[in-house]
Short mmCIF file of C-alpha atoms in Angstrom, two decimals:
data_model
loop_
_atom_site.label_atom_id
_atom_site.label_comp_id
_atom_site.label_asym_id
_atom_site.label_seq_id
_atom_site.Cartn_x
_atom_site.Cartn_y
_atom_site.Cartn_z
CA LEU L 1 -14.44 5.32 -18.77
CA GLY L 2 -13.67 5.78 -15.03
CA ALA L 3 -10.02 5.65 -14.70
CA CYS L 4 -7.80 5.68 -11.99
CA VAL L 5 -6.21 8.96 -12.97
CA PRO L 6 -4.27 11.33 -10.85
CA PRO L 7 -4.93 14.68 -9.62
CA PRO L 8 -4.10 17.07 -12.37
CA GLN L 9 -0.68 17.42 -10.92
CA ARG L 10 0.88 14.45 -13.20
CA VAL L 11 -1.80 13.13 -15.56
CA THR L 12 -0.26 11.28 -18.48
CA ALA L 13 -2.89 9.04 -20.31
CA ALA L 14 -6.49 7.36 -20.22
CA LEU L 15 -7.01 3.94 -18.76
CA PRO L 16 -10.01 1.74 -18.66
CA ALA L 17 -11.56 1.11 -15.59
CA ALA L 18 -10.12 -1.90 -13.64
CA ASP L 19 -13.17 -4.30 -12.16
CA GLY L 20 -13.41 -4.19 -9.10
CA ALA L 21 -14.70 -7.46 -6.69
CA ALA L 22 -16.16 -5.39 -4.35
CA ALA L 23 -19.36 -3.36 -3.01
CA SER L 24 -19.31 0.23 -3.44
CA GLU L 25 -20.25 3.39 -1.63
CA GLU L 26 -20.68 5.02 -4.92
CA MET L 27 -22.30 3.26 -8.00
CA GLY L 28 -21.60 5.40 -10.50
CA SER L 29 -18.61 7.32 -11.69
CA ALA L 30 -17.95 10.83 -12.14
CA GLU L 31 -18.50 10.84 -15.51
CA GLY L 32 -22.04 9.36 -14.68
CA ASP L 33 -21.30 6.10 -16.11
CA PRO L 34 -22.74 2.88 -13.97
CA LEU L 35 -20.27 0.80 -12.10
CA LYS L 36 -21.88 -2.46 -11.91
CA PRO L 37 -20.17 -5.50 -9.79
CA PRO L 38 -18.95 -8.82 -11.47
CA GLU L 39 -21.58 -11.16 -11.88
CA GLY L 40 -21.67 -13.32 -8.89
CA ALA L 41 -20.20 -10.68 -6.49
CA SER L 42 -21.96 -10.26 -3.28
CA ALA L 43 -23.74 -6.90 -3.08
CA GLY L 44 -22.47 -6.39 0.47
CA PRO L 45 -24.26 -4.03 3.11
CA GLU L 46 -26.42 -1.49 2.04
CA PRO L 47 -23.88 1.99 1.86
CA GLU L 48 -24.29 4.33 4.45
CA SER L 49 -24.23 6.96 2.03
CA THR L 50 -24.20 7.41 -1.74
CA ASP L 51 -23.48 10.87 -1.86
CA THR L 52 -20.00 11.43 -2.82
CA LYS L 53 -19.90 14.40 -4.81
CA GLY L 54 -19.54 16.52 -1.77
CA PRO L 55 -18.13 16.79 1.88
CA PRO L 56 -20.42 15.19 4.73
CA GLN L 57 -22.84 17.45 6.26
CA ALA L 58 -22.07 18.81 9.84
CA GLY L 59 -23.51 16.69 12.72
CA SER L 60 -23.47 13.57 10.03
CA THR L 61 -22.91 9.95 11.27
CA PRO L 62 -19.27 9.16 10.92
CA ALA L 63 -18.60 7.75 7.38
CA ARG L 64 -16.37 4.60 6.54
CA ARG L 65 -12.87 5.58 5.62
CA CYS L 66 -10.33 4.13 3.52
CA ALA L 67 -8.07 1.56 5.01
CA LEU L 68 -4.87 3.24 2.97
CA CYS L 69 -5.50 6.64 2.71
CA ASN L 70 -7.82 7.07 5.73
CA CYS L 71 -10.21 9.49 3.59
CA GLY L 72 -13.81 8.89 3.40
CA ALA L 73 -16.09 8.26 0.74
CA TRP L 74 -15.84 11.90 -0.54
CA SER L 75 -12.63 13.12 -1.18
CA PRO L 76 -11.07 16.09 -3.48
CA HIS L 77 -7.99 13.84 -4.38
CA GLY L 78 -9.21 11.58 -7.03
CA GLN L 79 -9.27 8.19 -5.23
CA ARG L 80 -12.85 7.21 -6.76
CA GLU L 81 -15.38 5.39 -4.83
CA LEU L 82 -15.05 3.22 -1.68
CA GLN L 83 -15.52 -0.53 -2.04
CA ARG L 84 -15.73 -3.35 0.32
CA PHE L 85 -13.18 -6.00 -0.52
CA GLU L 86 -13.50 -9.84 0.48
CA PRO L 87 -10.90 -11.49 3.07
CA ALA L 88 -8.39 -13.75 1.68
CA PRO L 89 -8.47 -17.32 2.94
CA ASP L 90 -5.65 -16.96 5.00
CA TRP L 91 -7.18 -13.93 6.96
CA PRO L 92 -6.78 -15.67 10.40
CA GLU L 93 -3.49 -16.59 9.85
CA ARG L 94 -2.57 -12.97 9.16
CA LEU L 95 -3.68 -11.83 12.45
CA VAL L 96 -0.91 -13.62 14.30
CA GLY L 97 1.58 -11.10 15.67
CA PHE L 98 -0.32 -8.22 15.48
CA GLU L 99 -1.73 -6.83 19.31
CA PRO L 100 -5.27 -6.90 20.18
CA PRO L 101 -6.93 -3.65 20.16
CA GLU L 102 -7.56 -1.73 23.54
CA GLY L 103 -11.24 -2.02 23.13
CA PRO L 104 -13.92 -4.27 20.86
CA GLY L 105 -14.76 -2.57 17.45
CA GLN L 106 -12.28 0.46 17.66
CA PRO L 107 -12.38 2.82 14.65
CA PRO L 108 -9.05 3.80 13.21
CA PRO L 109 -7.60 7.50 14.54
CA GLU L 110 -9.65 10.25 13.32
CA PRO L 111 -7.90 12.15 10.58
CA GLU L 112 -5.99 15.39 11.60
CA PRO L 113 -7.58 18.53 11.11
CA ALA L 114 -7.13 19.72 7.52
CA GLY L 115 -6.13 23.52 8.23
CA ASP L 116 -4.89 25.06 5.17
CA ASP L 117 -3.53 21.70 4.01
CA ASP L 118 -6.00 19.20 2.69
CA LEU L 119 -3.35 16.67 2.73
CA ALA L 120 -2.66 16.82 6.35
CA GLN L 121 -5.54 14.20 6.43
CA ILE L 122 -3.68 11.74 4.86
CA GLY L 123 -2.73 8.29 6.19
CA PHE L 124 -2.61 7.44 9.86
CA SER L 125 -0.09 9.43 12.40
CA GLU L 126 -0.83 6.95 14.97
CA ARG L 127 -0.23 3.03 15.18
CA VAL L 128 -3.15 1.07 13.77
CA THR L 129 -4.25 -3.00 13.96
CA PRO L 130 -5.93 -4.91 11.77
CA ALA L 131 -9.07 -4.75 13.90
CA GLN L 132 -9.15 -0.97 13.17
CA LEU L 133 -9.02 -1.56 9.30
CA PHE L 134 -11.00 -4.56 8.92
CA GLU L 135 -14.80 -5.78 9.57
CA PRO L 136 -14.59 -8.71 11.96
CA THR L 137 -15.37 -10.74 9.00
CA GLY L 138 -12.06 -9.49 7.36
CA HIS L 139 -13.86 -7.25 4.77
CA CYS L 140 -11.98 -3.77 4.25
CA TRP L 141 -13.13 -1.11 2.78
CA VAL L 142 -10.62 0.99 0.31
CA HIS L 143 -10.79 3.67 -2.44
CA ARG L 144 -10.71 2.03 -6.09
CA CYS L 145 -7.65 3.75 -6.87
CA CYS L 146 -5.94 3.58 -3.78
CA ALA L 147 -6.20 -0.40 -4.36
CA ALA L 148 -5.52 -0.34 -7.95
CA TRP L 149 -2.35 1.20 -7.88
CA SER L 150 -1.01 -0.40 -4.58
CA ALA L 151 1.72 -3.40 -4.88
CA GLY L 152 0.63 -6.98 -4.86
CA VAL L 153 -2.90 -6.06 -6.15
CA GLY L 154 -3.70 -7.84 -9.10
CA GLN L 155 -6.05 -8.01 -11.95
CA GLY L 156 -9.89 -7.40 -10.78
CA LEU L 157 -8.52 -5.81 -7.88
CA ALA L 158 -7.44 -9.28 -6.24
CA GLY L 159 -5.43 -9.04 -3.03
CA VAL L 160 -6.58 -5.77 -1.61
CA ASP L 161 -6.74 -6.84 2.04
CA ARG L 162 -2.71 -8.12 1.60
CA ALA L 163 -1.94 -4.51 0.81
CA VAL L 164 -3.91 -3.09 3.61
CA PHE L 165 -1.58 -5.34 6.27
CA SER L 166 1.32 -4.24 4.40
CA GLY L 167 0.22 -0.55 4.85
CA ILE L 168 0.06 -0.92 8.68
CA SER L 169 3.91 -0.60 8.67
CA GLN L 170 4.66 1.09 5.61
CA LYS L 171 5.55 5.20 5.61
CA CYS L 172 4.65 7.49 2.97
CA GLU L 173 7.82 9.59 1.74
CA GLY L 174 5.23 12.41 1.09
CA CYS L 175 3.35 12.90 4.37
CA ARG L 176 5.44 10.66 6.89
CA ARG L 177 2.38 8.66 7.52
CA THR L 178 1.33 4.84 7.16
CA GLY L 179 -0.98 3.24 4.79
CA ALA L 180 1.54 3.94 2.11
CA THR L 181 1.17 0.89 -0.65
CA ILE L 182 2.19 2.52 -4.00
CA PRO L 183 6.00 2.08 -4.46
CA CYS L 184 8.48 3.75 -6.76
CA ARG L 185 8.92 1.19 -9.51
CA ALA L 186 12.66 2.07 -10.04
CA ALA L 187 15.30 -0.68 -9.18
CA GLY L 188 16.27 -0.78 -5.61
CA CYS L 189 14.16 2.41 -4.80
CA PRO L 190 12.36 1.81 -1.18
CA ARG L 191 10.02 5.00 -1.44
CA LEU L 192 6.47 4.40 -1.26
CA TYR L 193 3.08 6.75 -1.47
CA HIS L 194 -0.44 7.28 -0.72
CA PHE L 195 -2.03 7.67 -3.78
CA PRO L 196 -2.96 11.32 -2.93
CA CYS L 197 0.40 12.23 -1.90
CA ALA L 198 2.12 10.70 -5.09
CA ALA L 199 0.67 13.64 -7.37
CA ALA L 200 1.43 16.04 -4.49
CA SER L 201 5.03 14.92 -4.17
CA GLY L 202 5.80 15.11 -7.98
CA CYS L 203 5.79 11.56 -8.80
CA PHE L 204 5.52 10.41 -12.30
CA GLN L 205 2.45 7.87 -12.58
CA SER L 206 1.46 6.15 -15.91
CA VAL L 207 -2.02 5.27 -16.15
CA LYS L 208 -1.75 2.79 -18.65
CA THR L 209 0.56 0.79 -16.51
CA LEU L 210 -0.41 1.69 -13.09
CA ARG L 211 3.37 2.14 -12.32
CA LEU L 212 4.73 5.33 -10.14
CA LEU L 213 8.35 6.60 -10.35
CA CYS L 214 9.46 8.93 -7.37
CA PRO L 215 10.90 12.45 -8.34
CA GLU L 216 14.57 11.17 -7.81
CA HIS L 217 13.86 8.73 -10.57
CA VAL L 218 11.50 10.63 -12.73
CA ALA L 219 13.95 10.58 -15.74
CA GLU L 220 13.27 7.07 -16.28
CA ALA L 221 9.71 7.64 -17.27
CA ALA L 222 11.33 8.69 -20.93
CA GLN L 223 11.35 4.95 -21.70
CA MET L 224 7.75 4.61 -20.97
CA GLU L 225 5.48 4.77 -24.07
CA ASP L 226 2.73 6.85 -22.53
CA ALA L 227 5.10 9.37 -21.47
CA ARG L 228 5.58 10.83 -24.82
CA CYS L 229 3.06 13.03 -26.63
CA SER L 230 1.16 11.61 -29.19
CA VAL L 231 1.33 14.85 -31.48
CA CYS L 232 5.06 15.77 -30.76
CA ASP L 233 6.40 12.49 -29.86
CA GLY L 234 8.42 14.03 -27.10
CA PRO L 235 8.36 13.35 -23.52
CA GLY L 236 8.30 17.09 -22.41
CA ASP L 237 9.55 18.20 -18.91
CA LEU L 238 8.71 15.09 -16.74
CA ARG L 239 9.53 16.92 -13.48
CA ASP L 240 6.50 19.44 -14.51
CA LEU L 241 4.30 17.60 -16.23
CA VAL L 242 0.51 18.12 -16.48
CA LEU L 243 -0.53 17.45 -20.04
CA CYS L 244 2.09 17.71 -23.29
#
């Protein structure tokens, strides 16, 4: 069904796909189901590439990257397709207080070389500005799952641009880079994560409610309905959960 399921480290349950209000880099899911934009939605510009089933070839044109996790359309971390989101009506006002870029049309910083750790490319190690993450029109490109799990994003993936603005100054607890917009839902916990870093850090992710608990508060997941196995009705070991 095209659910935003975390990578295998901590899968909990299946979730019907959220509708995206955006044009997509990939118009088909990994399972082969077509993803259709909602009626009346703008198709947006032609995608640079519809091949999200493998890494870009050497020498190919640099592709668009997610304004939250900084990965391209193809990623091994399960963020799903890269989508183009509409700007909010107050887009111009949100630019107030941000320094202008050093030059016109500057892209975000290139991801760091992965080496032996493919998570080394997640997020932004340097300070970024809205001009580097948004198109001049205010549109932004974000992976479907990075958007769906972000704080402040509503039904139909509304408010993604606001999440991108928040991520500019928010560091991930896992990688310590900016672009983190997925909070731990435990009361008073300040921890934030990128979608790929959440599973790698040992967080509990409820794919029914799109709520995350950091490793410090993972015990609270026992109160969630989808933390219990449908066969044995037990939560299992919540600190080492793949599937019960």
